[in-house]
Amino acid sequence: MLTFGMVGLPMVGKTTIFNLVTESGAETSNFLTGKTEINTGMARVRDERVDYLTAVFKPRRTVYAQVQCSDVPGLVRGASQGQGVGNQFLDGIREADLLVHVVRAFENENVPHVDGGVDPLRDIETVSMELLFADMELLEKRIDRIKSGKKVKKEAAAELAVLQKCLAALENEIPLHSAGLSEEERLSLRNYNFFTEKPVILVVNTDERQFKSHDYPQKNALEAMAREKGLELVEVCGRLEMEINELPPEDRELFLADLGVKELGVDRLVRAAYGQLGLISFLTAGEDEVKAWTIHRGSTAKKAAGKIHSDIERGFIRAEVVAFEDLHALGSMAMVKEKGLARLEGKDYIVKDGDIINFRFNV
């Protein structure tokens, strides 16, 4: 199960967004309650294709794709020097495949900002530096351990050279993803799970006024920075989306239409994380179940079959494939087959996002 970890300062609405993406219900900020544990839950990847297939097949069960999400207590400036609880729990998301950095743009006099006022660019710098310091600490410990050995073996010497190169980059405030590491060097570091090597999605948490006006402090500068660094940026109004989430489904759609938006920001966030992790969905559909199955982009049909059951992969014969777009355009499987758009594919076929597949197998 691939995961994303949520980081940010205290009082930025991180726990609210975590509760929204994991559908955990509303809770008070960890910072206000003094809670210091890591929250973990599953985030459902909402998918209009799954909704459409459910309407067509009317199955007994509908299953969306999911990714795991973990939320650590808020970081503060100086946490790496022991001045906050957040850094103590960073190791809990060190194995996350992607980081979601929640940044506060909303104004609320009842929710004071830990650094005195709303300043998204400053906050991004604060958290980025704490992640960088956490990586430096890990590097320094490993370098000291290698150097303190009675004899440095050839493999350890090669590792030491890479670690020292990484430390030099971090000391110059260069994250490891920009440190000019070769593919071989990156592979040698894969077990360390450095934060500054992970992909990042920025989530800007706005208030209702900002959401409706499509404007918030430093918006242009944030968007420019995200473009420059190749970061995906998602705008979310956590408080408003929490209220919308509590409405019945039919009222929710009317509310969104009135706001002039098609989907909630948290849904865009989960889908962005899913895509950043290199994941796609293939679909199975029938009267019993409509389901989205998660695979890595570039997976073969035989490998995808194994997601359903190892026996199907072992006894793979053919994959009956229909593109979702063809079914959606024609309205029924019967029409798709009549038009000759249902295909038989072999084990080496590269599955595409949205393929509807029925596997033929024999064991």
XYZ file of C-alpha atoms in Angstrom:
363
model
C 0.000 0.000 0.000
C 1.540 3.300 -1.109
C 1.192 6.145 1.362
C 1.339 9.910 1.659
C 2.290 11.751 4.824
C 0.807 15.102 5.839
C 3.054 17.780 7.328
C 2.648 21.425 8.247
C 2.749 23.902 11.114
C 0.234 23.682 13.975
C -3.128 25.425 13.465
C -3.118 25.221 9.667
C -6.149 22.897 9.433
C -4.080 19.788 8.741
C -6.159 17.523 10.982
C -9.373 18.817 9.395
C -8.054 17.955 5.932
C -6.842 14.557 7.153
C -10.317 13.836 8.540
C -11.891 14.906 5.256
C -9.674 12.787 2.998
C -9.999 9.726 5.253
C -13.714 10.393 5.935
C -12.979 10.145 9.662
C -15.398 12.815 10.806
C -14.571 16.222 12.259
C -12.154 16.432 15.174
C -10.447 19.249 17.035
C -6.889 20.155 16.128
C -4.230 17.952 17.712
C -2.445 21.144 18.759
C -5.460 22.330 20.776
C -6.115 18.963 22.434
C -2.466 18.226 23.125
C -2.636 14.939 21.180
C 0.751 13.859 19.892
C 0.101 10.552 18.171
C 0.229 9.934 14.439
C -3.169 9.629 12.746
C -3.416 7.009 9.997
C -6.347 6.247 7.697
C -7.372 5.300 4.180
C -8.216 7.951 1.594
C -10.773 6.988 -1.033
C -9.968 8.050 -4.598
C -13.297 9.338 -5.874
C -13.735 8.402 -9.510
C -16.558 9.441 -11.853
C -15.879 6.324 -13.934
C -16.692 4.125 -10.943
C -19.857 6.167 -10.333
C -20.906 5.713 -13.968
C -20.301 1.955 -13.945
C -22.266 1.684 -10.712
C -25.213 3.440 -12.368
C -25.000 1.102 -15.388
C -24.478 -2.248 -13.635
C -26.251 -1.522 -10.318
C -23.904 -3.842 -8.425
C -24.322 -5.141 -4.886
C -21.047 -3.477 -3.945
C -18.940 -0.546 -5.195
C -15.255 -0.260 -4.253
C -13.097 2.792 -4.986
C -9.300 2.818 -5.136
C -7.581 3.829 -1.900
C -4.262 5.177 -0.661
C -3.016 5.339 2.913
C -2.609 8.694 4.630
C -0.686 9.533 7.814
C -0.839 12.835 9.696
C 1.902 13.864 12.160
C 1.596 16.574 14.842
C 2.392 20.071 13.620
C 6.020 21.104 13.250
C 7.303 24.393 14.616
C 10.419 26.429 13.976
C 13.286 24.835 15.888
C 11.582 21.436 16.226
C 14.762 19.798 14.978
C 16.533 21.262 18.022
C 13.957 19.756 20.379
C 11.669 22.807 20.644
C 8.476 21.079 19.456
C 6.825 17.661 19.496
C 6.286 17.379 15.753
C 9.828 16.440 14.827
C 9.775 13.549 17.305
C 7.114 11.917 15.163
C 8.589 12.568 11.722
C 10.058 9.078 11.620
C 6.456 7.854 11.580
C 6.116 9.142 8.013
C 9.688 8.629 6.855
C 8.550 5.638 4.794
C 5.755 7.622 3.119
C 6.082 7.713 -0.657
C 4.935 11.329 -0.929
C 4.513 14.358 1.340
C 1.458 16.609 1.441
C 2.427 19.978 2.920
C -0.608 21.873 4.260
C -0.110 25.647 4.273
C -2.393 28.156 5.969
C -3.888 31.025 4.006
C -7.124 31.439 6.004
C -7.663 34.312 8.430
C -9.294 33.527 11.787
C -8.706 35.654 14.876
C -9.934 32.772 17.055
C -7.206 30.512 15.676
C -3.900 32.291 16.264
C -1.000 31.593 13.945
C 1.998 30.070 15.771
C 4.335 32.592 14.093
C 2.142 35.637 14.631
C 0.388 36.065 11.287
C -0.523 34.479 7.973
C 2.501 34.222 5.678
C 2.376 31.111 3.438
C 5.853 31.559 1.903
C 7.473 31.910 5.330
C 5.605 28.829 6.588
C 6.699 26.739 3.610
C 10.299 27.753 4.306
C 9.938 26.851 8.001
C 8.624 23.341 7.372
C 11.006 22.730 4.470
C 13.955 23.601 6.703
C 12.740 21.305 9.478
C 12.527 18.429 7.008
C 15.995 19.308 5.740
C 17.380 19.373 9.313
C 15.776 15.970 10.003
C 17.604 14.555 6.971
C 20.866 16.159 8.112
C 20.511 14.552 11.529
C 20.006 11.124 9.985
C 22.996 11.621 7.661
C 25.305 12.785 10.438
C 24.433 9.787 12.596
C 25.101 7.342 9.776
C 28.365 9.052 8.784
C 29.577 8.968 12.406
C 28.657 5.271 12.662
C 30.663 4.393 9.547
C 33.669 6.481 10.602
C 33.699 5.040 14.129
C 34.099 1.492 12.811
C 37.483 -0.158 13.329
C 37.838 -0.711 9.598
C 35.820 0.871 6.824
C 34.982 -1.797 4.249
C 34.916 -1.033 0.530
C 31.089 -0.979 0.388
C 30.877 1.283 3.440
C 33.485 3.621 1.955
C 31.407 3.979 -1.207
C 28.288 4.657 0.886
C 30.210 7.182 2.980
C 31.165 9.155 -0.117
C 27.528 9.405 -1.200
C 26.373 10.352 2.311
C 28.985 13.100 2.535
C 27.887 14.436 -0.853
C 24.288 14.527 0.427
C 25.291 16.253 3.658
C 27.228 18.914 1.745
C 24.114 19.614 -0.363
C 21.861 19.926 2.705
C 24.361 22.202 4.449
C 23.949 24.497 1.442
C 20.130 24.202 1.809
C 19.849 22.126 -1.367
C 17.214 19.350 -1.028
C 18.396 15.904 -2.056
C 16.093 15.729 -5.083
C 18.142 18.645 -6.493
C 21.567 17.442 -5.307
C 22.634 16.049 -8.680
C 22.723 12.425 -7.500
C 23.203 9.716 -10.127
C 20.705 6.878 -10.431
C 23.239 4.552 -8.828
C 23.702 6.953 -5.909
C 19.942 7.270 -5.434
C 19.597 3.488 -5.359
C 22.256 3.259 -2.674
C 20.175 5.632 -0.506
C 16.772 4.017 -1.042
C 16.567 2.524 2.471
C 17.069 5.908 4.156
C 13.799 7.437 2.912
C 15.058 11.027 3.065
C 12.284 13.630 3.282
C 13.932 16.071 0.885
C 14.038 13.428 -1.831
C 10.282 12.770 -1.775
C 7.753 14.375 -4.142
C 5.636 17.078 -2.478
C 2.114 18.410 -3.037
C 1.359 21.848 -1.581
C -2.148 22.267 -0.152
C -3.254 25.838 0.498
C -6.013 25.910 3.110
C -8.208 28.963 2.481
C -11.204 30.478 4.226
C -14.641 30.771 2.629
C -14.143 34.353 1.477
C -10.826 33.498 -0.155
C -12.331 30.385 -1.698
C -15.176 32.325 -3.309
C -12.927 35.146 -4.535
C -10.240 32.709 -5.755
C -7.658 34.866 -4.011
C -5.537 34.603 -0.879
C -2.298 36.103 0.503
C 0.750 35.560 -1.740
C -1.235 33.501 -4.262
C 0.746 34.646 -7.305
C 4.073 34.139 -5.535
C 3.037 30.676 -4.348
C 1.935 29.625 -7.813
C 5.199 30.922 -9.292
C 7.233 29.046 -6.690
C 5.281 25.831 -7.326
C 5.897 26.141 -11.085
C 9.598 26.829 -10.551
C 10.035 23.811 -8.270
C 7.718 21.532 -10.235
C 5.296 21.135 -7.326
C 1.581 20.450 -7.659
C -0.548 23.004 -5.802
C -4.096 22.292 -4.622
C -6.440 24.829 -3.016
C -8.749 23.528 -0.273
C -11.234 25.292 2.001
C -11.167 22.833 4.895
C -13.830 24.469 7.050
C -16.312 24.878 4.184
C -15.649 21.390 2.832
C -16.245 19.927 6.290
C -19.688 21.587 6.313
C -20.441 20.377 2.774
C -19.353 16.862 3.693
C -22.006 16.718 6.411
C -24.814 17.405 3.915
C -26.882 14.643 2.250
C -25.454 13.725 -1.202
C -28.230 15.471 -3.151
C -27.823 18.707 -1.155
C -24.047 18.468 -1.524
C -24.312 18.537 -5.314
C -26.635 21.557 -5.230
C -24.280 23.378 -2.852
C -21.280 22.736 -5.089
C -23.226 23.860 -8.149
C -24.190 27.061 -6.326
C -20.507 27.669 -5.556
C -19.624 27.037 -9.185
C -17.275 24.101 -8.492
C -17.495 20.520 -9.729
C -15.642 18.787 -6.899
C -14.192 19.331 -3.476
C -10.565 20.323 -3.057
C -9.829 17.269 -0.912
C -10.942 15.030 -3.773
C -8.523 16.830 -6.095
C -5.824 16.371 -3.455
C -6.288 12.605 -3.164
C -6.378 12.210 -6.931
C -3.233 14.349 -7.269
C -1.456 12.183 -4.688
C -2.592 9.054 -6.522
C -1.166 10.378 -9.773
C 2.081 11.622 -8.186
C 2.652 8.142 -6.767
C 2.606 6.784 -10.329
C -0.671 4.931 -9.828
C -3.564 4.261 -12.188
C -6.792 2.286 -11.916
C -8.183 -0.474 -14.039
C -11.829 -1.365 -13.539
C -13.920 -4.498 -13.197
C -17.675 -4.312 -13.536
C -20.599 -6.656 -13.092
C -23.790 -7.221 -11.121
C -21.880 -8.355 -8.028
C -19.294 -5.609 -7.892
C -17.839 -2.534 -9.561
C -14.271 -1.991 -8.411
C -11.242 0.171 -9.155
C -7.982 -1.761 -8.822
C -4.758 0.143 -8.126
C -1.640 -0.657 -10.160
C 1.578 1.124 -11.097
C 1.540 2.948 -14.408
C 3.216 0.691 -16.998
C 1.962 -2.592 -15.488
C 1.250 -5.505 -17.826
C -2.090 -7.268 -18.070
C -0.654 -10.364 -16.376
C 0.675 -8.277 -13.471
C -2.669 -6.493 -13.161
C -4.424 -9.867 -12.999
C -2.364 -10.653 -9.922
C -3.930 -7.700 -8.118
C -7.217 -9.576 -8.170
C -5.796 -13.019 -7.298
C -2.489 -14.802 -7.706
C -4.306 -17.725 -9.388
C -5.545 -15.396 -12.145
C -1.999 -14.204 -12.787
C -0.611 -17.755 -12.718
C -3.263 -19.119 -15.086
C -3.543 -16.000 -17.281
C -4.849 -16.681 -20.815
C -6.219 -13.403 -22.185
C -7.573 -10.075 -21.003
C -10.887 -8.856 -22.436
C -10.406 -5.083 -22.518
C -12.882 -2.261 -23.099
C -11.847 1.391 -22.883
C -14.059 3.281 -20.436
C -14.486 6.086 -22.977
C -16.006 3.652 -25.489
C -18.504 2.271 -22.966
C -19.405 5.762 -21.822
C -19.960 6.928 -25.413
C -22.056 3.909 -26.457
C -23.917 3.252 -23.202
C -23.710 -0.545 -22.964
C -21.292 -3.458 -23.298
C -23.556 -4.921 -25.985
C -23.083 -1.823 -28.161
C -19.310 -1.814 -27.516
C -19.063 -5.415 -28.717
C -21.342 -4.752 -31.676
C -18.993 -1.944 -32.775
C -16.008 -4.276 -32.412
C -14.398 -2.185 -29.683
C -13.931 -5.002 -27.164
C -10.381 -6.358 -27.516
C -8.492 -9.480 -26.484
C -5.042 -8.648 -25.179
C -2.096 -10.853 -24.182
C 0.001 -10.960 -21.031
C 2.385 -8.188 -22.159
C -0.347 -5.631 -22.885
C 0.329 -2.403 -20.943
C -2.832 -1.584 -19.004
C -4.177 1.935 -19.476
C -5.883 4.051 -16.855
C -9.624 3.359 -17.004
C -9.430 0.042 -18.869
C -12.380 -2.195 -18.017
C -10.960 -5.705 -17.906
C -12.308 -9.240 -17.636
C -9.526 -11.819 -17.275
C -9.647 -15.264 -18.831
C -7.571 -17.777 -16.901
C -7.181 -21.481 -16.214
C -5.540 -23.149 -13.213
